[in-house]
Short mmCIF file of C-alpha atoms in Angstrom, two decimals:
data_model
loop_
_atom_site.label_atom_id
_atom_site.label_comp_id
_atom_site.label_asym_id
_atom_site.label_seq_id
_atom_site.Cartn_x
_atom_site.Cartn_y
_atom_site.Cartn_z
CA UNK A 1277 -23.69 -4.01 -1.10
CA UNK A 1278 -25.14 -7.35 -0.83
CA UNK A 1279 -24.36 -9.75 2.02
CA UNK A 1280 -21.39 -12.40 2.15
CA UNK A 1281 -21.58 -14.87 -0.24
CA UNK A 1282 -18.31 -17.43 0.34
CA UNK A 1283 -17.90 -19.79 -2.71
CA UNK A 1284 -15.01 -21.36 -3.40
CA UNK A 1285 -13.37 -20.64 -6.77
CA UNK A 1286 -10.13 -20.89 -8.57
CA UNK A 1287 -10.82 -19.18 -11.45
CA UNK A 1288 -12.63 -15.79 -11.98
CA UNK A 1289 -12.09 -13.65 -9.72
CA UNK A 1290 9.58 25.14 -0.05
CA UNK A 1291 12.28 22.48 -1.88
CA UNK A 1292 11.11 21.69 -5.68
CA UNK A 1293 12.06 18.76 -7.03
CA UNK A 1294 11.51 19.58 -10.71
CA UNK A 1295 15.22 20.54 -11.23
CA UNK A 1296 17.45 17.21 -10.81
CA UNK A 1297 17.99 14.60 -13.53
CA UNK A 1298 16.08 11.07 -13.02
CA UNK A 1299 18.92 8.38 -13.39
CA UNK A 1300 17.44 5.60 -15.50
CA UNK A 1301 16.52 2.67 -12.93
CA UNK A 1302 16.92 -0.10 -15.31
CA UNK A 1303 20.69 1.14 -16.12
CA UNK A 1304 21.72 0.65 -12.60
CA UNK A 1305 22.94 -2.19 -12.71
CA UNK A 1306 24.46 -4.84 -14.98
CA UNK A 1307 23.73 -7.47 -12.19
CA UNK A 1308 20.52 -7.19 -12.29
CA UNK A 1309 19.22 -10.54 -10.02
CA UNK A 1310 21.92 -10.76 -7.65
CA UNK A 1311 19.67 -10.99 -4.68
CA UNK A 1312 17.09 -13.30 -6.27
CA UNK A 1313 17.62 -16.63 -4.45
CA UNK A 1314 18.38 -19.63 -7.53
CA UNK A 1315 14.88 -22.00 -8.33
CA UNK A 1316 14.33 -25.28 -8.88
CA UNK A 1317 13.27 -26.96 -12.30
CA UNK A 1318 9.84 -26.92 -10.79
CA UNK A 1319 9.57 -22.74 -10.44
CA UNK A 1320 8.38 -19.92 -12.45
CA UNK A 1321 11.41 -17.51 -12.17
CA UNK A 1322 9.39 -14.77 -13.50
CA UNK A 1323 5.71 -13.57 -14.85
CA UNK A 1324 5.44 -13.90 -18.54
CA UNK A 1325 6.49 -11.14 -20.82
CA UNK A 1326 4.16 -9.86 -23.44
CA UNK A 1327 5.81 -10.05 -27.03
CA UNK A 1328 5.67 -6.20 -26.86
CA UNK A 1329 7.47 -5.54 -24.13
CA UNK A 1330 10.25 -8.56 -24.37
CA UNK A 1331 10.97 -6.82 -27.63
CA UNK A 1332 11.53 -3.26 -26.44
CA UNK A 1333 11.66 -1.20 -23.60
CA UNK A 1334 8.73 1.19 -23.66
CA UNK A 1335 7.78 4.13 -21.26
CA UNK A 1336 4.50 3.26 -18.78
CA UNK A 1337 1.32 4.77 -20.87
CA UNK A 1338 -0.60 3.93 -17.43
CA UNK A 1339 -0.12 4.72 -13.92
CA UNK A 1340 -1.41 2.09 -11.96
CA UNK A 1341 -1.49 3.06 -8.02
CA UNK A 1342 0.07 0.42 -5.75
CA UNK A 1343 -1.18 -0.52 -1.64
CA UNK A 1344 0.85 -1.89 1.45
CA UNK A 1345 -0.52 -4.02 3.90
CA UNK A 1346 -1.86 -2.18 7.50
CA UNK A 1347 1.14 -2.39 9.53
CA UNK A 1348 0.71 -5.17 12.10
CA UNK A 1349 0.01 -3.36 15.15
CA UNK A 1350 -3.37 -3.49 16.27
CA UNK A 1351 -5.27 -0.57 17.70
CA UNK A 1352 -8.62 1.96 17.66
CA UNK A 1353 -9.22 2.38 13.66
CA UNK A 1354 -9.63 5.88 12.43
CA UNK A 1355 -10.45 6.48 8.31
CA UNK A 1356 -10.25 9.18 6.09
CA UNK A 1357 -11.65 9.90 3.02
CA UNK A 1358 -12.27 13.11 0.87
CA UNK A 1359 -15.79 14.14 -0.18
CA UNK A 1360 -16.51 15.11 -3.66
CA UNK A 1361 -15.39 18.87 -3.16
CA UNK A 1362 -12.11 17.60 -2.38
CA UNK A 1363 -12.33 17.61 1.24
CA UNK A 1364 -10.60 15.33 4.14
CA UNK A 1365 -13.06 13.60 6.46
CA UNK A 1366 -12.63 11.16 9.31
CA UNK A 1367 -14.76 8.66 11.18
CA UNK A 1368 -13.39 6.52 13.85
CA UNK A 1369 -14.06 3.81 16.44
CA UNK A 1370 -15.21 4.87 20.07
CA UNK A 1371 -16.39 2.94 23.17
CA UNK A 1372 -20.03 3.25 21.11
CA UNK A 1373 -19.06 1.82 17.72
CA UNK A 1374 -18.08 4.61 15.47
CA UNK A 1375 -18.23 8.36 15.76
CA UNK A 1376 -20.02 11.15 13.45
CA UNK A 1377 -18.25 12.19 10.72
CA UNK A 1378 -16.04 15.06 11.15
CA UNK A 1379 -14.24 17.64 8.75
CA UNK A 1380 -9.95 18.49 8.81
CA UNK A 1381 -10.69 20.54 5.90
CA UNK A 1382 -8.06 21.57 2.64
CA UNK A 1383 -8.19 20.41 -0.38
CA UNK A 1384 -6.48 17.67 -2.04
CA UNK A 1385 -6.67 14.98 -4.69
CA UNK A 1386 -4.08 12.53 -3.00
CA UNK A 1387 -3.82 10.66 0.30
CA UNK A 1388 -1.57 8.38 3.11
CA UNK A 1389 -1.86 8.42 7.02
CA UNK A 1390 1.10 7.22 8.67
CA UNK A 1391 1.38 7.28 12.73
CA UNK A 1392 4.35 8.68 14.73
CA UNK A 1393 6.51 6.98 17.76
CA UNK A 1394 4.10 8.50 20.35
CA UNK A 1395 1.18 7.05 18.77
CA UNK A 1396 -0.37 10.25 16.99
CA UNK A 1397 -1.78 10.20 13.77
CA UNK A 1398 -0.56 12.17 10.92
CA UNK A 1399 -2.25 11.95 7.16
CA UNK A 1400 -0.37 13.43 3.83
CA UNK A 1401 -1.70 14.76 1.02
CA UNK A 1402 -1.45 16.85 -2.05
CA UNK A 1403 -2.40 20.12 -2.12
CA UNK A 1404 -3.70 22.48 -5.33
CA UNK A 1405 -0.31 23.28 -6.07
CA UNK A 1406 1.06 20.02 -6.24
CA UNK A 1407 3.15 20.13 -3.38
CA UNK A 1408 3.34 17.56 0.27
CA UNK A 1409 1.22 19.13 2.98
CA UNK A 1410 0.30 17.50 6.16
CA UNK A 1411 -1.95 17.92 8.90
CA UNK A 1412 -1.37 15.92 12.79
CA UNK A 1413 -3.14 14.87 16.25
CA UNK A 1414 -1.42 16.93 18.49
CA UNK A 1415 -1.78 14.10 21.33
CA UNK A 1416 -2.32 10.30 20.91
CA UNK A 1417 -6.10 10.38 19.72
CA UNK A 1418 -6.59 13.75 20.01
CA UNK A 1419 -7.26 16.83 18.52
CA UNK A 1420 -5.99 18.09 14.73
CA UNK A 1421 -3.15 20.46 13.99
CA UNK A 1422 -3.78 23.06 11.05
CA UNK A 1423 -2.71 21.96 7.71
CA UNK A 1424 1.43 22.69 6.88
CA UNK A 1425 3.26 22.44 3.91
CA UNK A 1426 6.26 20.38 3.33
CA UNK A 1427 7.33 21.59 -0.10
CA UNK A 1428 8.13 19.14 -3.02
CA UNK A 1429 5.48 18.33 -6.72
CA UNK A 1430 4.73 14.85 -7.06
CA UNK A 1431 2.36 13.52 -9.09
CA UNK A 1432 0.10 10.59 -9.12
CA UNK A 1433 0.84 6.72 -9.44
CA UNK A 1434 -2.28 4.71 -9.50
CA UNK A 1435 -4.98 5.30 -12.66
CA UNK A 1436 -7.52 7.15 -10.55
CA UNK A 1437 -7.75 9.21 -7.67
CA UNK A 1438 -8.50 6.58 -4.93
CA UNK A 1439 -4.44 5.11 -5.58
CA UNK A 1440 -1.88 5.87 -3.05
CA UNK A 1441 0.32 9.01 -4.73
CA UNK A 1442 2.55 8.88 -1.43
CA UNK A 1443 3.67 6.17 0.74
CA UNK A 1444 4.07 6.64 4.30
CA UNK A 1445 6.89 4.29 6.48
CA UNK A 1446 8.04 4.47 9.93
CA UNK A 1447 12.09 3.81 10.53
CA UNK A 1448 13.29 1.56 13.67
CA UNK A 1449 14.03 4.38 15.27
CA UNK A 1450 10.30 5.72 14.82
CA UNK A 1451 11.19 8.71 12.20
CA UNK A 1452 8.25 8.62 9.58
CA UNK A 1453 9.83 8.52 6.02
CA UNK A 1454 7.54 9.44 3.19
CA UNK A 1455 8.47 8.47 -0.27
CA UNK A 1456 6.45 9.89 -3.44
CA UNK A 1457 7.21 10.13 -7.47
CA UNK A 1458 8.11 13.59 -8.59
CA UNK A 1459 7.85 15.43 -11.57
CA UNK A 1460 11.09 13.52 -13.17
CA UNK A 1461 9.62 10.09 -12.64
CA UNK A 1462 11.70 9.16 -10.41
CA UNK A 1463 11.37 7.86 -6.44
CA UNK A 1464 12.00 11.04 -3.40
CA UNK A 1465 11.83 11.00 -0.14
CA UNK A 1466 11.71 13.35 3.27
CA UNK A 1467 11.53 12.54 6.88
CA UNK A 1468 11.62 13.16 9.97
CA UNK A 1469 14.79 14.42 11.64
CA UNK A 1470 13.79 13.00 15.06
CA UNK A 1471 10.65 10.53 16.47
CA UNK A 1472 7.60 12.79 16.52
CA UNK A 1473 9.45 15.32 15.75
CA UNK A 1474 7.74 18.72 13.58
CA UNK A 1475 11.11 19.19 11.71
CA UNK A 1476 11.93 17.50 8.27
CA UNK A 1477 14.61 17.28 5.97
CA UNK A 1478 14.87 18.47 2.57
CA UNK A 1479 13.75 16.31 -0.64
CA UNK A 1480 15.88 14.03 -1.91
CA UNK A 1481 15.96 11.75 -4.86
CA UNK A 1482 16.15 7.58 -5.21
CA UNK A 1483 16.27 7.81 -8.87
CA UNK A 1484 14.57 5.25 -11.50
CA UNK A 1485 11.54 5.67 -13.28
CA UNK A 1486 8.87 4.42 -11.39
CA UNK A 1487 4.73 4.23 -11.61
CA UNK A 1488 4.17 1.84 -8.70
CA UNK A 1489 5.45 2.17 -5.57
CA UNK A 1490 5.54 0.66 -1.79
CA UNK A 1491 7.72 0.52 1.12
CA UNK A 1492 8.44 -2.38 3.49
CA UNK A 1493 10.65 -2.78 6.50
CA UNK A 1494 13.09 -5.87 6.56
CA UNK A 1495 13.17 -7.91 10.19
CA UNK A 1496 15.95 -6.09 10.59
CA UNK A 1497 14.26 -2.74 10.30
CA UNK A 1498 15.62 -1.66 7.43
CA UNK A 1499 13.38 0.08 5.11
CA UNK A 1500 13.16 -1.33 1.41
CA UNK A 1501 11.48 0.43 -1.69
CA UNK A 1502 9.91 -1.57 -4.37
CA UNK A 1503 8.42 -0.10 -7.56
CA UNK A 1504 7.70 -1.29 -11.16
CA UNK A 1505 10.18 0.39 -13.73
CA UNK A 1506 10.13 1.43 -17.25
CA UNK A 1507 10.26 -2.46 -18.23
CA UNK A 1508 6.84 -3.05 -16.25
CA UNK A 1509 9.04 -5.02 -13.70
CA UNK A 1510 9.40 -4.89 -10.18
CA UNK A 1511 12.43 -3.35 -8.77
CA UNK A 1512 13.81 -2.67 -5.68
CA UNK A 1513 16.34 -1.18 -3.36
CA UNK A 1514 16.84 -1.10 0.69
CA UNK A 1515 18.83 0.83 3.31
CA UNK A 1516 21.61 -0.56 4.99
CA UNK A 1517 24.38 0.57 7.96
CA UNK A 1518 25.94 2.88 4.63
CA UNK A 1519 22.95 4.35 3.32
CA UNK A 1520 20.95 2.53 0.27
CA UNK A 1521 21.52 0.40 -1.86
CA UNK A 1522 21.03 0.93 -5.81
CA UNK A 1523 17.82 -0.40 -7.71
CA UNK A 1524 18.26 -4.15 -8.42
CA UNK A 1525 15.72 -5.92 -10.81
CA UNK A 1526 13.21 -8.99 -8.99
CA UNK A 1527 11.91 -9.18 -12.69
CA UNK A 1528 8.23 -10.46 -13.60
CA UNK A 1529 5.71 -8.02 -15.26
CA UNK A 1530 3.36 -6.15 -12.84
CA UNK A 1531 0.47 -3.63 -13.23
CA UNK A 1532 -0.68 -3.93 -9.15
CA UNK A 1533 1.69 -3.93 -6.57
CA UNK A 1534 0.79 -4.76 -2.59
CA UNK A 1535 3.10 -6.02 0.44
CA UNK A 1536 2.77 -8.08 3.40
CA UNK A 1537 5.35 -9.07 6.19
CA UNK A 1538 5.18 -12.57 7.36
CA UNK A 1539 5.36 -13.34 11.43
CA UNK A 1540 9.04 -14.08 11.14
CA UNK A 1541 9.66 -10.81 9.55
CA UNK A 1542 10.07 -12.30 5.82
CA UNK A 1543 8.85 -9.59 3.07
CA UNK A 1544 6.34 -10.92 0.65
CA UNK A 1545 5.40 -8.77 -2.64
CA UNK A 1546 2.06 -9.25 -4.21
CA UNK A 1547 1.41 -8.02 -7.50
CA UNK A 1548 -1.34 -8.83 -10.46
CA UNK A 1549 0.22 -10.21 -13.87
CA UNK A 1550 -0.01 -9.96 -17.44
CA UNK A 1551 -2.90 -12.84 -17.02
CA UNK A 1552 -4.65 -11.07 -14.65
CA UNK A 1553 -3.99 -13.41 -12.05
CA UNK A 1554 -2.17 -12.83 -8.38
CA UNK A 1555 1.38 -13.72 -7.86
CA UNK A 1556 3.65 -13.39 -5.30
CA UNK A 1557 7.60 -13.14 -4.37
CA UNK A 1558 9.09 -13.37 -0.97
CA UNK A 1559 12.34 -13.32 1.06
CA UNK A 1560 13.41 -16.93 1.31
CA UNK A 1561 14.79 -15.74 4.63
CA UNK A 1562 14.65 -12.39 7.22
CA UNK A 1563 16.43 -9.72 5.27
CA UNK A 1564 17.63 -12.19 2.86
CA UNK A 1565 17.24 -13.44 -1.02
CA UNK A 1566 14.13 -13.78 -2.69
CA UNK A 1567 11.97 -16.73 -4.08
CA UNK A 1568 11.11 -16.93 -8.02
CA UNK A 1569 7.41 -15.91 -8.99
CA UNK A 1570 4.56 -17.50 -8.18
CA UNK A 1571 0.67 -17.47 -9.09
CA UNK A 1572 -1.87 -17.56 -6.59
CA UNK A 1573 -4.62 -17.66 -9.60
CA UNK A 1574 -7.27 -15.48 -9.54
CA UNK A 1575 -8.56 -12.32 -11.88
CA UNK A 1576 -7.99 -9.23 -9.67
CA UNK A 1577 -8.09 -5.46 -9.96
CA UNK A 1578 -8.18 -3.89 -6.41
CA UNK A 1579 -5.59 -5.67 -4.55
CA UNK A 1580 -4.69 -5.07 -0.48
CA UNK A 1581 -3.06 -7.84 2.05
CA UNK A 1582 -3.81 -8.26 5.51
CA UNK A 1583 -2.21 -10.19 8.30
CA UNK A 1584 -4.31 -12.32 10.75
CA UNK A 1585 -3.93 -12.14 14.69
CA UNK A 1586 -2.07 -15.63 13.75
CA UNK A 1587 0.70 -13.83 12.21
CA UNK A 1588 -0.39 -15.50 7.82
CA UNK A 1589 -1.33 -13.34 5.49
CA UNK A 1590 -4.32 -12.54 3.66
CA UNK A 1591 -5.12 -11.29 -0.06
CA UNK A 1592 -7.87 -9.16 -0.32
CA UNK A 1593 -8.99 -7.86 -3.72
CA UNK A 1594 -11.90 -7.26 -5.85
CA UNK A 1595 -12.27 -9.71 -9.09
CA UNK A 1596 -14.22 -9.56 -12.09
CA UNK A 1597 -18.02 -8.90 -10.55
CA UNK A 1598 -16.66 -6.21 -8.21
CA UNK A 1599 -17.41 -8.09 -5.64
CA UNK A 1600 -14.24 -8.62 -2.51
CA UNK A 1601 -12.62 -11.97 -3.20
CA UNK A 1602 -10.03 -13.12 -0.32
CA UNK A 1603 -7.69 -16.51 -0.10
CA UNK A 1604 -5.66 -16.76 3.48
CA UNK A 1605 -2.50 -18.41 4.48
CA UNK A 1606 -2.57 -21.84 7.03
CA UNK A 1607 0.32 -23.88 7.99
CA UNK A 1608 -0.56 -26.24 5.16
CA UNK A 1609 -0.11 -23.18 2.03
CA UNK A 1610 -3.02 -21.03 0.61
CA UNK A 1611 -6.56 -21.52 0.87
CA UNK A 1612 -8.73 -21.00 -2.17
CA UNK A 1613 -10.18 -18.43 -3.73
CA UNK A 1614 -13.86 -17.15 -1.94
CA UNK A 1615 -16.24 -14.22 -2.12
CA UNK A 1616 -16.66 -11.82 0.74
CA UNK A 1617 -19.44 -9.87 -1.74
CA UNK A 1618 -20.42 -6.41 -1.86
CA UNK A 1619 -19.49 -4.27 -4.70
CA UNK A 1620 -16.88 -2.50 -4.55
CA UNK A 1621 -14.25 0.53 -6.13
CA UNK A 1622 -12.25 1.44 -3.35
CA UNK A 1623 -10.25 -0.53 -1.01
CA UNK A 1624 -8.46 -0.84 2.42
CA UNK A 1625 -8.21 -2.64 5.01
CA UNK A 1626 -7.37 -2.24 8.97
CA UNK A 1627 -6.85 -3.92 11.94
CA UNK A 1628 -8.79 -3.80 15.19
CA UNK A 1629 -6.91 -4.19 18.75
CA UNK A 1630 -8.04 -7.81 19.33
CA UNK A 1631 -6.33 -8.80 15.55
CA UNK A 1632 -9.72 -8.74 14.22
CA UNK A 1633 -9.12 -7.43 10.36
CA UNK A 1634 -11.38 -5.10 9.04
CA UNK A 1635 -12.23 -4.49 5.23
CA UNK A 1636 -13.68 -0.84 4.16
CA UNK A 1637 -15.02 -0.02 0.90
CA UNK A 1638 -16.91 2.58 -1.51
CA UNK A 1639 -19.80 0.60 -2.86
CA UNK A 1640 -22.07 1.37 -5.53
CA UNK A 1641 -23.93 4.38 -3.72
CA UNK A 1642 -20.82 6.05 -3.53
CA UNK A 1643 -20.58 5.77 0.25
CA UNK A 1644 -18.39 3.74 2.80
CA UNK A 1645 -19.00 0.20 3.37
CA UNK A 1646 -17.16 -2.27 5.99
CA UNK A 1647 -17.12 -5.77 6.59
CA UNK A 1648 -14.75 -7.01 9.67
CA UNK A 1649 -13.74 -10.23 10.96
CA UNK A 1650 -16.18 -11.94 13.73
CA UNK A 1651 -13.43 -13.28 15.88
CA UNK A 1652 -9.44 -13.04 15.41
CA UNK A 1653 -8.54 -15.42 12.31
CA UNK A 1654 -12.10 -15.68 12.00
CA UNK A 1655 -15.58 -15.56 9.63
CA UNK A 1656 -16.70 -12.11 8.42
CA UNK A 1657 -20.06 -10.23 9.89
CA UNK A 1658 -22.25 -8.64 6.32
CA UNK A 1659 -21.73 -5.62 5.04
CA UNK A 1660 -22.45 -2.52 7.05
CA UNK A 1661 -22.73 1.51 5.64
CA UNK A 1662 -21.11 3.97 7.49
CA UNK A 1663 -22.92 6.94 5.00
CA UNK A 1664 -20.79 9.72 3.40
CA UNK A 1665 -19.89 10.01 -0.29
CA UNK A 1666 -16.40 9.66 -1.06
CA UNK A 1667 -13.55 9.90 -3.19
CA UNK A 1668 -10.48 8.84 -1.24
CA UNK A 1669 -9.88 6.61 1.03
CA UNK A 1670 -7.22 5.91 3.76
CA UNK A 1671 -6.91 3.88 7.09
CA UNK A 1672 -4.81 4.71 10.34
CA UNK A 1673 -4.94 3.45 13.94
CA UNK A 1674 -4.68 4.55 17.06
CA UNK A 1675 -3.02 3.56 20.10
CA UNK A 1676 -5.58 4.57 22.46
#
């Protein structure tokens, strides 16, 4: 990794779930904008189509894996990763810096940490048969359960192993939620049946055909899915009092996907075009309609958002050279486009107890590289190794 470079640019950069039928997401509705707010003259309403796919409706040939911002609570940072044999190791911050490496053992080839009401940890993966298992701190901080099985096949949606097969979300009433792609293509989900509690329901299905997927809480605490269909769009749908909603279209074309809340608990989706290029989509109010498209410029592959201690958002992605590329928002819009360095194939991102945001990498050695803000809303230190080799990678934090 080399050191940070900033320049300004705007260019460059158990239940199976094999047996029920996927309904077809982009037949749910005929209504398919309904909750996209109207636009000006002066707005994009949507990404450009390619000619290809504005002419027909073709199934996803690629599976392109899709990130959610750190939630926005601040606390000690723990990662995981897998080594090349497939196995989960974590590293974490003490009153020293950052601890040895340690092992939690199994074997897997897919990864998400979420973390329960109480505080404690709890990371999800897929096992050699294809199925959910999970492993847990049995205090805040503590030590490790043994691994358990929660049933299930799901498959992977991202184009390599280091993309998020699973995502993990926490309801307002602290019951963790995790939502995966099974075998039919389409969106399922299990969770808790009480905060922090070892019991979980069956699988059930959301339907559609998805190969990106994240999940974002509304102001409101709702919980709201958003994937890219069959028709390389992004879709979405969102609980309410009655249950959930069904999918509804927010259109554009997308091949990354990536969310970020905004201090007055507005959603805003990040994905990367057909050009390449960033854009974004957000709630033009709490819970409420959403904006048309718009770019934020940019070439990107890796793509991650952050939130500062000031409550804007930050993109954080890798561009053409590899290297991490980042553009923040102020109270006057978006900054440009500037290089953090390093070179990079994995990325996530965390947030320390002071607000301080944290970047960590694999670099070219194959190991685990950081970079972290100096001060809250603040310049970034160089890059720093923390050894290992690994494979995936994952970021959770904890309360103590």
């Amino acid at each position: 990794m080399r050191a940070d470079t900033p320049v300004s640019s705007e260019v460059g950069l158990g239940n199976t779930i094999e047996s029920m039928a996927p309904p077809g997401m982009h037949a749910t509705h005929a209504n398919t904008t309904k909750r996209v707010a109207q636009t000006d003259g002066t707005r994009r309403t949507g990404m450009p189509l390619p000619v290809t796919l504005a002419e027909t409706i073709r199934p996803a040939s690629e599976q392109v894996g899709a990130q959610q911002a750190d939630p926005l609570e601040p606390g000690r940072l723990e990662v995981f990763v897998t080594n090349p044999q497939s196995t989960l190791f974590h590293i974490w911050q003490d009153a020293t810096g950052w601890s040895n490496w340690g092992s939690l053992g199994g074997w897997m080839d897919r990864l998400a940490v979420g973390r329960n009401a109480d505080g404690r940890l709890e990371v999800f993966a897929r096992g050699n048969d294809g199925a959910l298992w999970h492993i847990w701190q049995t205090s805040p901080g503590g030590s490790w359960s043994n691994w358990a099985s929660l049933g299930g096949w799901f498959d992977m949606i991202g184009t390599g192993p280091f993309e998020q097969p699973a995502v993990v979300s926490r309801n307002a009433d602290g019951r963790l939620e995790v939502f995966v792609r099974g075998s039919d293509g389409a969106v399922w989900h299990i969770w808790q049946l009480a905060p922090n509690s070892g019991r979980w329901s069956g699988w059930t299905s959301r339907g559609g055909w998805v190969d990106l997927l994240a999940v974002g809480q509304n102001a409101n605490g709702y919980l709201e899915l958003f994937a890219r269909g069959i028709d390389k769009a992004l879709w979405h749908q969102w609980q309410y009092s009655g249950g959930w909603s069904g999918w509804e279209s927010l259109g554009g074309w997308i091949d990354r996907l990536a969310l970020g809340r905004n201090a007055d608990g507005r959603q805003e989706v990040f994905a990367r075009g057909v050009d390449g290029a960033v854009w974004h989509i957000w709630q033009v109010a709490p819970n409420g309609t959403w904006s048309g498209w718009y770019s934020q410029g940019g070439w990107v592959d890796l793509l991650t958002i952050g939130a500062n201690a000031n409550g804007y958002l930050e993109i954080v992605a890798s561009g053409l050279d590899r290297a991490v590329w980042h553009k923040w928002q102020s109270a006057s819009g978006w900054s440009d486009w500037y290089s953090l360095g390093g070179w990079v194939d994995r990325l996530a991102l965390g947030r320390n107890h002071d607000g301080r945001q944290e970047i960590f990498a694999r670099g070219n050695d194959g190991g685990l590289w950081h970079k972290w803000q100096l001060a809250p809303n603040g310049g970034w230190s160089d890059w720093a190794s923390r050894g290992g080799q690994i494979n995936l990678l994952a970021v959770g934090k904890n309360i103590n």
